[in-house]
Amino acid sequence: ARLLGGDGPLKGRHVLVTSGPTHEPIDPVRYIANRSSGKQGHAIAAAAAQAGARVTLVSGPVNLPDPFGVEVCRVESAREMLAAVEAALPADVAIFAAAVADWRAAREASEKMKKDGGALPTLALTENPDILATIAQRVEGRPGLVIGFAAETQNVVAYAQAKRARKGCDWIVANDVSAQSGIPGGVMGGDSNEVRLITEAGVEAWPPASKSEVAARLIARIIAATGPEET
Ligand code: CTP
Ligand code: CA
């Protein structure tokens, strides 16, 4: 019953969140991955449930417990993540915090690739579907508020503003994932984050905070933007 949502300002709303990395298979024992821990996305799902929403969390492979009161759908690849997101619609709010692999192997070998003493293998890549852009550009059944993330190592605001326009989402949560970000130990895999919220109205710089504090602030901002609960 808790999975249907609880009391709170987001009661009656369905919030969809993506989190974690994706794993893109090369052969039965190898994959392409990235350093995402899923901590920020999972914290957002937990905060939305805390605020009374019904929450679906579509997560790539992570070492985190399922957040309380959240329906978790586990996937591995970007294509599986897109299918799970589409199956979870309709949603009132969709937040795309996953670090989706941009590329996958063009061909997945059905057997383990072997050293055969000859030429080194080459890995041909192909582009993955853009889950955020696919959902943000839906004509029918687009969530009322679509929020993306932007992981940048330079020109954070300019790149994130361009991403917001290109993908057609409403807000972008931009973070600097470079080693020079000022977050000790770095953002990816760490427990804290320093973000800028980019909306149609402009850029808000949020102070450095724990990933749960950033999540709570984002949910408060969503509540303020989406108005009082539906009756
Ligand atoms: N995203 C997605 N599907 C993809 C790639 C990205 O849904 N195949 C989403 C991420 O979850 C994030 C946003 O798009 O919310 C931006 O991701 P990011 O990697 O910063 O942007 P890209 O468009 O992939 O551009 P690049 O990596 O080249 O900066
Ligand atoms: Ca990317």
XYZ file of N, CA and C and ligand atoms in Angstrom:
723
model
N 0.845 -1.210 0.000
C 0.000 0.000 0.000
C 0.873 1.249 0.000
N 2.003 1.207 0.713
C 2.923 2.343 0.754
C 3.401 2.699 -0.656
N 3.489 1.688 -1.553
C 3.980 1.932 -2.898
C 3.004 2.749 -3.732
N 1.779 2.905 -3.264
C 0.799 3.711 -3.987
C 0.929 5.183 -3.622
N 1.861 5.498 -2.755
C 2.042 6.895 -2.351
C 1.480 7.100 -0.963
N 1.889 8.169 -0.319
C 1.430 8.419 1.048
C 0.868 9.807 1.180
N 0.870 10.294 2.407
C 0.423 11.659 2.633
C 1.572 12.620 2.392
N 1.218 13.825 2.048
C 2.261 14.826 1.829
C 1.933 15.647 0.609
N 2.765 16.631 0.342
C 2.468 17.580 -0.743
C 2.443 16.954 -2.139
N 3.054 15.785 -2.319
C 3.023 15.139 -3.651
C 2.041 13.976 -3.701
N 1.143 13.903 -2.710
C 0.110 12.864 -2.689
C -0.671 12.885 -4.007
N -0.874 11.715 -4.585
C -1.635 11.635 -5.833
C -0.793 11.843 -7.084
N 0.496 12.167 -6.924
C 1.366 12.372 -8.090
C 2.226 11.134 -8.325
N 2.508 10.885 -9.605
C 3.449 9.809 -9.952
C 4.757 10.448 -10.392
N 5.830 10.124 -9.689
C 7.158 10.655 -10.001
C 8.029 9.511 -10.505
N 8.623 9.706 -11.678
C 9.488 8.701 -12.300
C 10.928 9.200 -12.212
N 11.832 8.334 -11.755
C 13.237 8.732 -11.595
C 14.130 7.674 -12.246
N 15.146 8.106 -13.008
C 16.179 7.157 -13.450
C 17.439 7.415 -12.627
N 18.218 6.349 -12.413
C 19.389 6.462 -11.542
C 20.459 5.449 -11.939
N 21.681 5.736 -11.526
C 22.775 4.781 -11.716
C 23.381 4.838 -13.105
N 24.356 3.968 -13.327
C 24.973 3.875 -14.657
C 24.155 2.910 -15.510
N 24.534 2.736 -16.747
C 24.048 1.567 -17.480
C 25.262 0.699 -17.811
N 25.017 -0.570 -18.018
C 26.040 -1.513 -18.467
C 25.688 -1.949 -19.881
N 26.650 -1.790 -20.769
C 26.416 -2.125 -22.179
C 27.261 -3.328 -22.540
N 26.622 -4.456 -22.840
C 27.380 -5.695 -23.049
C 28.280 -5.663 -24.286
N 29.487 -6.250 -24.121
C 30.410 -6.454 -25.244
C 30.367 -7.925 -25.650
N 30.443 -8.778 -24.631
C 30.294 -10.233 -24.828
C 29.711 -10.763 -23.514
N 29.535 -12.069 -23.327
C 28.857 -12.534 -22.109
C 29.556 -12.152 -20.795
N 30.840 -11.779 -20.832
C 31.543 -11.478 -19.579
C 32.050 -10.043 -19.489
N 31.843 -9.236 -20.514
C 32.421 -7.889 -20.503
C 31.358 -6.840 -20.828
N 31.565 -5.631 -20.257
C 30.621 -4.560 -20.545
C 31.294 -3.203 -20.468
N 30.632 -2.185 -21.011
C 31.045 -0.782 -20.904
C 30.222 -0.173 -19.776
N 30.890 0.587 -18.900
C 30.181 1.180 -17.761
C 30.733 2.565 -17.466
N 30.296 3.188 -16.386
C 30.857 4.481 -15.963
C 30.818 4.554 -14.442
N 31.321 5.658 -13.880
C 31.536 5.762 -12.436
C 30.311 6.161 -11.626
N 29.136 6.260 -12.232
C 27.954 6.668 -11.469
C 27.641 5.671 -10.357
N 27.343 6.198 -9.149
C 26.997 5.335 -8.016
C 25.491 5.175 -7.865
N 24.720 6.095 -8.433
C 23.268 6.092 -8.231
C 22.825 6.838 -6.983
N 23.794 7.379 -6.223
C 23.410 8.002 -4.939
C 22.458 9.186 -5.122
N 22.726 10.060 -6.113
C 21.871 11.235 -6.278
C 20.460 10.841 -6.746
N 20.373 9.950 -7.722
C 19.056 9.526 -8.216
C 18.244 8.804 -7.145
N 18.897 7.903 -6.403
C 18.194 7.185 -5.342
C 17.720 8.145 -4.249
N 18.538 9.156 -3.930
C 18.139 10.140 -2.908
C 16.917 10.932 -3.373
N 16.854 11.230 -4.669
C 15.700 11.959 -5.213
C 14.437 11.096 -5.127
N 14.558 9.825 -5.469
C 13.406 8.919 -5.376
C 12.913 8.826 -3.932
N 13.851 8.715 -2.994
C 13.483 8.629 -1.570
C 12.784 9.909 -1.116
N 13.296 11.060 -1.544
C 12.701 12.334 -1.125
C 11.301 12.514 -1.710
N 11.103 12.040 -2.946
C 9.774 12.147 -3.569
C 8.766 11.267 -2.825
N 9.198 10.058 -2.438
C 8.312 9.161 -1.686
C 7.986 9.768 -0.320
N 8.992 10.340 0.294
C 8.823 11.016 1.586
C 7.772 12.120 1.498
N 7.706 12.763 0.326
C 6.744 13.855 0.123
C 5.371 13.332 -0.305
N 5.203 12.005 -0.320
C 3.877 11.437 -0.564
C 3.611 10.973 -1.977
N 4.584 11.127 -2.878
C 4.366 10.705 -4.268
C 4.385 9.188 -4.391
N 3.747 8.688 -5.436
C 3.994 7.312 -5.875
C 5.230 7.406 -6.753
N 6.245 6.608 -6.445
C 7.532 6.766 -7.121
C 7.941 5.484 -7.830
N 8.308 5.614 -9.105
C 8.931 4.508 -9.835
C 10.381 4.893 -10.089
N 11.296 4.038 -9.631
C 12.727 4.273 -9.816
C 13.246 3.231 -10.797
N 13.697 3.695 -11.959
C 14.293 2.795 -12.951
C 15.800 2.936 -12.791
N 16.436 1.867 -12.320
C 17.848 1.979 -11.952
C 18.727 0.992 -12.697
N 19.874 1.485 -13.128
C 20.933 0.621 -13.626
C 21.609 -0.072 -12.457
N 22.655 -0.871 -12.720
C 23.314 -1.638 -11.651
C 23.984 -0.734 -10.610
N 23.553 -0.814 -9.359
C 24.126 -0.018 -8.263
C 24.268 -0.886 -7.021
N 25.092 -0.432 -6.093
C 25.245 -1.110 -4.802
C 24.527 -0.323 -3.723
N 23.244 -0.113 -3.881
C 22.486 0.686 -2.923
C 21.216 -0.066 -2.571
N 20.723 0.115 -1.335
C 19.430 -0.486 -0.995
C 18.297 0.227 -1.729
N 17.181 -0.471 -1.931
C 16.010 0.176 -2.524
C 15.501 1.244 -1.559
N 15.251 2.465 -2.036
C 14.710 3.496 -1.134
C 13.331 3.084 -0.608
N 13.032 3.497 0.619
C 11.780 3.115 1.273
C 10.569 3.647 0.507
N 9.599 2.767 0.289
C 8.340 3.213 -0.295
C 8.390 3.477 -1.783
N 9.425 2.955 -2.457
C 9.619 3.226 -3.877
C 9.546 1.926 -4.666
N 8.872 1.944 -5.818
C 8.867 0.762 -6.679
C 10.108 0.821 -7.569
N 10.966 -0.195 -7.443
C 12.243 -0.178 -8.157
C 12.210 -1.156 -9.322
N 12.591 -0.671 -10.485
C 12.685 -1.505 -11.674
C 14.156 -1.547 -12.070
N 14.777 -2.715 -11.992
C 16.218 -2.821 -12.270
C 16.475 -3.170 -13.728
N 17.385 -2.426 -14.332
C 17.744 -2.673 -15.725
C 19.268 -2.673 -15.841
N 19.764 -3.094 -16.990
C 21.213 -3.024 -17.223
C 21.561 -2.015 -18.318
N 21.016 -2.206 -19.497
C 21.461 -1.372 -20.625
C 20.562 -0.152 -20.817
N 21.041 0.788 -21.643
C 20.251 1.977 -21.968
C 18.946 1.601 -22.660
N 19.015 0.620 -23.544
C 17.784 0.242 -24.246
C 16.762 -0.334 -23.284
N 17.232 -1.131 -22.301
C 16.307 -1.647 -21.284
C 15.755 -0.505 -20.432
N 16.610 0.487 -20.142
C 16.156 1.624 -19.326
C 15.057 2.400 -20.053
N 15.243 2.637 -21.347
C 14.216 3.346 -22.123
C 12.899 2.570 -22.108
N 12.968 1.255 -22.319
C 11.740 0.442 -22.341
C 11.038 0.494 -20.984
N 11.809 0.432 -19.885
C 11.210 0.460 -18.538
C 10.593 1.827 -18.248
N 11.246 2.891 -18.701
C 10.712 4.244 -18.508
C 9.389 4.385 -19.266
N 9.373 3.922 -20.518
C 8.140 4.048 -21.307
C 7.021 3.220 -20.692
N 7.369 2.063 -20.135
C 6.347 1.215 -19.507
C 5.809 1.836 -18.225
N 6.599 2.691 -17.582
C 6.186 3.297 -16.306
C 5.310 4.531 -16.504
N 5.262 5.080 -17.722
C 4.421 6.254 -17.977
C 2.942 5.863 -17.895
N 2.012 6.755 -17.605
C 2.202 8.196 -17.461
C 2.789 8.589 -16.106
N 3.464 9.738 -16.092
C 4.010 10.294 -14.853
C 3.747 11.795 -14.856
N 3.621 12.351 -13.654
C 3.436 13.800 -13.552
C 4.777 14.523 -13.642
N 5.794 13.891 -13.056
C 7.140 14.472 -13.048
C 8.116 13.360 -13.414
N 9.085 13.643 -14.283
C 10.112 12.653 -14.619
C 11.485 13.298 -14.434
N 12.338 12.604 -13.688
C 13.666 13.133 -13.352
C 14.714 12.135 -13.833
N 15.575 12.577 -14.744
C 16.525 11.674 -15.388
C 17.919 11.887 -14.813
N 18.187 11.173 -13.705
C 19.474 11.329 -13.018
C 20.475 10.257 -13.438
N 20.056 9.283 -14.240
C 20.969 8.196 -14.617
C 22.104 8.711 -15.496
N 23.267 8.087 -15.331
C 24.407 8.348 -16.220
C 24.354 7.272 -17.307
N 23.524 7.529 -18.297
C 23.294 6.549 -19.369
C 24.537 6.493 -20.271
N 24.986 5.294 -20.589
C 26.128 5.169 -21.507
C 25.740 5.752 -22.859
N 26.588 6.621 -23.393
C 26.269 7.247 -24.677
C 26.384 6.264 -25.835
N 27.286 5.294 -25.664
C 27.523 4.344 -26.758
C 27.466 2.910 -26.242
N 27.133 2.002 -27.116
C 27.202 0.567 -26.818
C 27.965 -0.094 -27.948
N 28.366 -1.341 -27.710
C 29.054 -2.078 -28.764
C 28.086 -2.280 -29.926
N 28.573 -2.038 -31.123
C 27.713 -2.168 -32.304
C 27.198 -3.596 -32.436
N 28.035 -4.552 -32.066
C 27.615 -5.946 -32.077
C 27.986 -6.576 -30.748
N 27.055 -7.303 -30.135
C 27.351 -8.030 -28.901
C 27.739 -9.452 -29.286
N 28.960 -9.859 -28.913
C 29.406 -11.223 -29.248
C 28.620 -12.232 -28.422
N 28.184 -13.300 -29.053
C 27.380 -14.286 -28.321
C 28.254 -15.206 -27.467
N 29.542 -15.316 -27.823
C 30.479 -16.104 -27.017
C 31.592 -15.185 -26.525
N 32.271 -15.586 -25.446
C 33.380 -14.800 -24.929
C 34.441 -14.606 -26.004
N 34.864 -13.358 -26.175
C 35.913 -13.088 -27.160
C 37.238 -13.645 -26.642
N 38.025 -14.283 -27.529
C 39.267 -14.949 -27.134
C 40.473 -14.264 -27.753
N 41.594 -14.276 -26.982
C 42.864 -13.869 -27.579
C 43.225 -14.991 -28.542
N 43.441 -14.655 -29.792
C 43.772 -15.755 -30.696
C 45.185 -15.602 -31.245
N 45.970 -14.682 -30.614
C 47.348 -14.516 -31.058
C 47.483 -13.664 -32.306
N 46.364 -13.262 -32.876
C 46.398 -12.460 -34.102
C 46.255 -10.984 -33.798
N 45.557 -10.288 -34.652
C 45.380 -8.837 -34.501
C 44.541 -8.525 -33.258
N 44.786 -7.351 -32.657
C 43.972 -6.921 -31.519
C 42.545 -6.680 -31.996
N 41.552 -7.012 -31.140
C 40.176 -6.721 -31.557
C 39.928 -5.209 -31.540
N 39.028 -4.739 -32.357
C 38.595 -3.343 -32.266
C 37.139 -3.346 -31.840
N 36.773 -2.312 -31.097
C 35.415 -2.238 -30.578
C 34.665 -1.183 -31.377
N 33.746 -1.616 -32.213
C 32.926 -0.653 -32.960
C 31.754 -0.259 -32.075
N 31.471 1.055 -32.030
C 30.412 1.563 -31.158
C 29.243 2.082 -31.970
N 28.093 2.114 -31.329
C 26.925 2.750 -31.923
C 26.250 3.569 -30.818
N 25.501 4.603 -31.191
C 24.941 5.499 -30.180
C 23.685 4.901 -29.544
N 23.559 5.100 -28.242
C 22.359 4.666 -27.528
C 21.228 5.663 -27.724
N 19.981 5.218 -27.524
C 18.870 6.176 -27.556
C 19.014 7.177 -26.417
N 18.600 8.416 -26.630
C 18.602 9.423 -25.570
C 17.248 9.356 -24.860
N 17.274 8.812 -23.657
C 16.022 8.548 -22.938
C 15.336 9.861 -22.562
N 16.109 10.789 -22.007
C 15.548 12.092 -21.623
C 14.926 12.804 -22.829
N 15.655 12.882 -23.930
C 15.133 13.596 -25.105
C 13.896 12.897 -25.660
N 13.912 11.564 -25.653
C 12.759 10.808 -26.167
C 11.500 11.148 -25.379
N 11.625 11.205 -24.050
C 10.451 11.464 -23.213
C 10.068 12.949 -23.265
N 11.072 13.837 -23.245
C 10.788 15.285 -23.244
C 10.121 15.721 -24.541
N 10.390 14.980 -25.634
C 9.851 15.389 -26.936
C 8.592 14.618 -27.322
N 8.058 13.831 -26.379
C 6.812 13.116 -26.677
C 5.681 14.097 -26.928
N 4.885 13.824 -27.926
C 3.739 14.689 -28.206
C 2.585 14.301 -27.280
N 2.370 12.995 -27.152
C 1.311 12.522 -26.257
C 1.927 11.899 -25.025
N 1.360 12.191 -23.867
C 1.819 11.559 -22.640
C 3.149 12.075 -22.142
N 3.481 13.323 -22.498
C 4.700 13.905 -21.920
C 4.425 14.268 -20.459
N 5.312 13.880 -19.532
C 5.121 14.296 -18.140
C 5.085 15.824 -18.056
N 4.307 16.360 -17.137
C 4.142 17.811 -17.035
C 5.442 18.545 -16.716
N 6.331 17.882 -15.995
C 7.624 18.492 -15.650
C 8.717 17.462 -15.928
N 9.597 17.785 -16.864
C 10.680 16.866 -17.258
C 12.013 17.502 -16.870
N 12.758 16.788 -16.044
C 14.008 17.332 -15.486
C 15.176 16.432 -15.875
N 16.211 17.038 -16.469
C 17.415 16.293 -16.816
C 18.573 16.698 -15.934
N 19.637 15.954 -15.989
C 20.896 16.306 -15.349
C 21.898 16.626 -16.439
N 22.943 17.330 -16.100
C 24.031 17.535 -17.043
C 25.333 17.360 -16.297
N 26.097 16.369 -16.691
C 27.413 16.135 -16.101
C 28.432 16.771 -17.026
N 29.123 17.790 -16.529
C 30.096 18.500 -17.365
C 31.424 18.595 -16.629
N 32.498 18.724 -17.377
C 33.799 18.966 -16.752
C 34.315 20.370 -17.082
N 33.628 21.111 -17.937
C 34.008 22.497 -18.269
C 32.777 23.218 -18.821
N 32.833 24.554 -18.863
C 31.736 25.385 -19.418
C 30.376 24.918 -18.925
N 30.248 24.662 -17.607
C 29.073 23.959 -17.075
C 27.750 24.628 -17.470
N 27.635 25.939 -17.230
C 26.347 26.598 -17.472
C 26.008 26.631 -18.966
N 26.969 27.002 -19.778
C 26.700 27.111 -21.224
C 26.339 25.747 -21.818
N 27.101 24.721 -21.451
C 26.797 23.390 -21.981
C 25.430 22.910 -21.488
N 25.122 23.194 -20.211
C 23.851 22.719 -19.650
C 22.664 23.458 -20.272
N 22.832 24.748 -20.523
C 21.742 25.496 -21.174
C 21.503 24.975 -22.590
N 22.586 24.655 -23.281
C 22.448 24.102 -24.629
C 21.755 22.747 -24.581
N 22.072 21.948 -23.555
C 21.450 20.626 -23.396
C 19.946 20.768 -23.144
N 19.576 21.743 -22.312
C 18.150 21.961 -22.004
C 17.391 22.272 -23.290
N 17.967 23.137 -24.113
C 17.300 23.525 -25.358
C 17.246 22.351 -26.327
N 18.355 21.642 -26.462
C 18.448 20.558 -27.443
C 17.503 19.412 -27.104
N 17.414 19.096 -25.820
C 16.633 17.917 -25.431
C 15.157 18.233 -25.224
N 14.829 19.498 -24.987
C 13.433 19.871 -24.804
C 12.907 19.606 -23.407
N 13.805 19.543 -22.416
C 13.325 19.341 -21.045
C 13.067 20.697 -20.396
N 12.377 20.679 -19.241
C 12.003 21.926 -18.583
C 13.153 22.461 -17.734
N 13.744 21.583 -16.935
C 14.852 21.999 -16.065
C 16.048 21.098 -16.304
N 17.220 21.666 -16.015
C 18.451 20.863 -15.994
C 19.139 21.096 -14.654
N 19.514 20.014 -14.004
C 20.353 20.086 -12.807
C 21.771 19.858 -13.298
N 22.597 20.910 -13.238
C 23.927 20.816 -13.826
C 24.965 20.621 -12.741
N 25.865 19.675 -12.941
C 26.971 19.571 -12.001
C 28.309 19.406 -12.695
N 29.324 19.873 -11.967
C 30.693 19.829 -12.446
C 31.294 18.520 -11.923
N 31.547 17.586 -12.825
C 32.082 16.290 -12.404
C 33.596 16.219 -12.593
N 34.239 17.368 -12.817
C 35.693 17.360 -12.967
C 36.364 17.203 -11.603
N 37.631 16.829 -11.630
C 38.394 16.690 -10.388
C 38.560 18.038 -9.699
N 38.409 19.133 -10.451
C 38.578 20.485 -9.894
C 37.251 21.049 -9.363
N 36.237 20.230 -9.186
C 34.905 20.733 -8.876
C 34.802 21.373 -7.500
N 35.740 21.119 -6.585
C 35.618 21.651 -5.236
C 34.907 20.686 -4.293
N 34.359 19.601 -4.843
C 33.749 18.576 -4.000
C 34.857 17.570 -3.660
N 35.222 17.441 -2.360
C 36.317 16.526 -2.008
C 36.018 15.102 -2.479
N 36.946 14.506 -3.174
C 36.757 13.150 -3.666
C 35.954 13.087 -4.954
N 35.387 14.233 -5.379
C 34.648 14.260 -6.639
C 33.166 13.987 -6.449
N 32.383 14.375 -7.458
C 30.932 14.209 -7.401
C 30.544 12.765 -7.671
N 31.164 12.171 -8.709
C 30.756 10.817 -9.095
C 31.229 9.821 -8.046
N 30.284 9.132 -7.424
C 30.602 8.160 -6.394
C 30.626 8.767 -5.000
N 30.746 10.095 -4.901
C 30.832 10.743 -3.592
C 29.465 10.975 -2.964
N 29.482 11.591 -1.758
C 28.234 11.797 -1.028
C 27.723 13.227 -1.127
N 28.492 14.111 -1.745
C 28.002 15.489 -1.828
C 28.003 15.994 -3.265
N 27.344 17.113 -3.434
C 27.126 17.625 -4.776
C 26.956 19.146 -4.718
N 27.381 19.811 -5.760
C 27.157 21.258 -5.877
C 26.563 21.462 -7.253
N 25.318 21.906 -7.305
C 24.621 21.961 -8.585
C 24.119 23.358 -8.904
N 23.797 23.533 -10.149
C 23.072 24.729 -10.584
C 21.775 24.241 -11.205
N 20.674 24.900 -10.846
C 19.388 24.552 -11.447
C 19.132 25.521 -12.591
N 18.960 24.971 -13.786
C 18.751 25.793 -14.973
C 17.316 25.632 -15.442
N 16.578 26.745 -15.418
C 15.178 26.738 -15.839
C 15.018 27.779 -16.939
N 13.780 27.891 -17.418
C 13.490 28.925 -18.415
C 13.824 30.312 -17.866
N 13.639 30.458 -16.518
C 13.824 31.773 -15.893
C 15.289 32.135 -15.671
N 16.181 31.155 -15.680
C 17.580 31.492 -15.449
C 18.326 30.422 -14.692
N 19.403 30.833 -14.020
C 20.319 29.892 -13.368
C 20.342 30.156 -11.866
N 20.081 29.110 -11.072
C 20.194 29.224 -9.613
C 21.410 28.423 -9.177
N 22.351 29.045 -8.482
C 23.502 28.312 -7.952
C 23.158 27.856 -6.538
N 23.154 26.551 -6.324
C 22.853 26.010 -4.995
C 24.164 25.746 -4.265
N 24.173 25.945 -2.945
C 25.424 25.714 -2.214
C 25.785 24.228 -2.172
N 27.074 23.914 -1.970
C 27.466 22.511 -1.847
C 26.688 21.861 -0.708
N 26.225 20.653 -0.899
C 25.401 19.978 0.107
C 25.494 18.479 -0.112
N 24.965 17.726 0.848
C 24.929 16.273 0.666
C 23.941 15.962 -0.462
N 24.085 14.775 -1.055
C 23.171 14.398 -2.133
C 21.734 14.314 -1.621
N 21.519 13.944 -0.343
C 20.132 13.950 0.171
C 19.605 15.366 0.337
N 20.475 16.301 0.721
C 20.004 17.693 0.820
C 19.676 18.270 -0.557
N 20.486 17.940 -1.549
C 20.196 18.393 -2.916
C 18.862 17.789 -3.377
N 18.641 16.512 -3.043
C 17.389 15.841 -3.412
C 16.194 16.531 -2.753
N 16.312 16.829 -1.471
C 15.203 17.465 -0.741
C 14.896 18.838 -1.332
N 15.943 19.563 -1.679
C 15.756 20.894 -2.251
C 15.089 20.818 -3.623
N 15.483 19.818 -4.415
C 14.868 19.653 -5.736
C 13.382 19.303 -5.594
N 13.072 18.420 -4.653
C 11.667 18.042 -4.445
C 10.861 19.249 -3.949
N 11.446 20.052 -3.063
C 10.749 21.263 -2.596
C 10.484 22.211 -3.764
N 11.450 22.313 -4.644
C 11.326 23.172 -5.824
C 10.224 22.648 -6.763
N 10.119 21.315 -6.871
C 9.082 20.688 -7.701
C 7.702 20.954 -7.096
N 7.616 20.835 -5.782
C 6.339 21.081 -5.103
C 5.903 22.531 -5.339
N 6.846 23.461 -5.216
C 6.533 24.876 -5.432
C 6.081 25.120 -6.871
N 6.685 24.402 -7.823
C 6.373 24.653 -9.237
C 5.100 23.961 -9.696
N 4.720 22.841 -9.061
C 3.575 22.086 -9.564
C 2.294 22.399 -8.808
N 2.409 23.194 -7.761
C 1.208 23.662 -7.087
C 0.621 22.674 -6.107
N -0.523 23.026 -5.517
C -1.136 22.214 -4.472
C -1.607 20.858 -4.998
N -1.747 19.919 -4.087
C -2.121 18.559 -4.485
C -3.462 18.514 -5.179
N -3.568 17.531 -6.102
C -4.828 17.346 -6.811
C -5.847 16.733 -5.875
N -7.115 17.100 -6.055
C -8.152 16.516 -5.184
C -9.086 15.646 -5.982
N 20.547 10.947 -20.950
C 19.613 10.000 -21.332
N 19.935 9.082 -22.305
C 21.143 9.106 -22.887
C 22.117 10.066 -22.490
C 21.772 10.980 -21.516
O 18.502 9.989 -20.809
N 21.424 8.209 -23.819
C 20.157 11.950 -19.948
C 20.884 11.860 -18.627
O 20.175 11.028 -17.727
C 20.876 13.312 -18.165
C 20.924 14.081 -19.472
O 20.473 13.206 -20.489
O 19.665 13.640 -17.531
C 22.265 14.627 -19.852
O 23.228 13.615 -19.837
P 24.707 13.973 -20.267
O 25.531 12.738 -20.333
O 25.181 15.114 -19.408
O 24.447 14.586 -21.748
P 24.574 14.001 -23.197
O 23.403 14.486 -23.986
O 24.792 12.534 -23.195
O 25.852 14.763 -23.764
P 27.422 14.552 -23.424
O 27.588 13.314 -22.594
O 28.069 14.464 -24.756
O 27.816 15.801 -22.657
Ca 26.388 11.481 -21.941
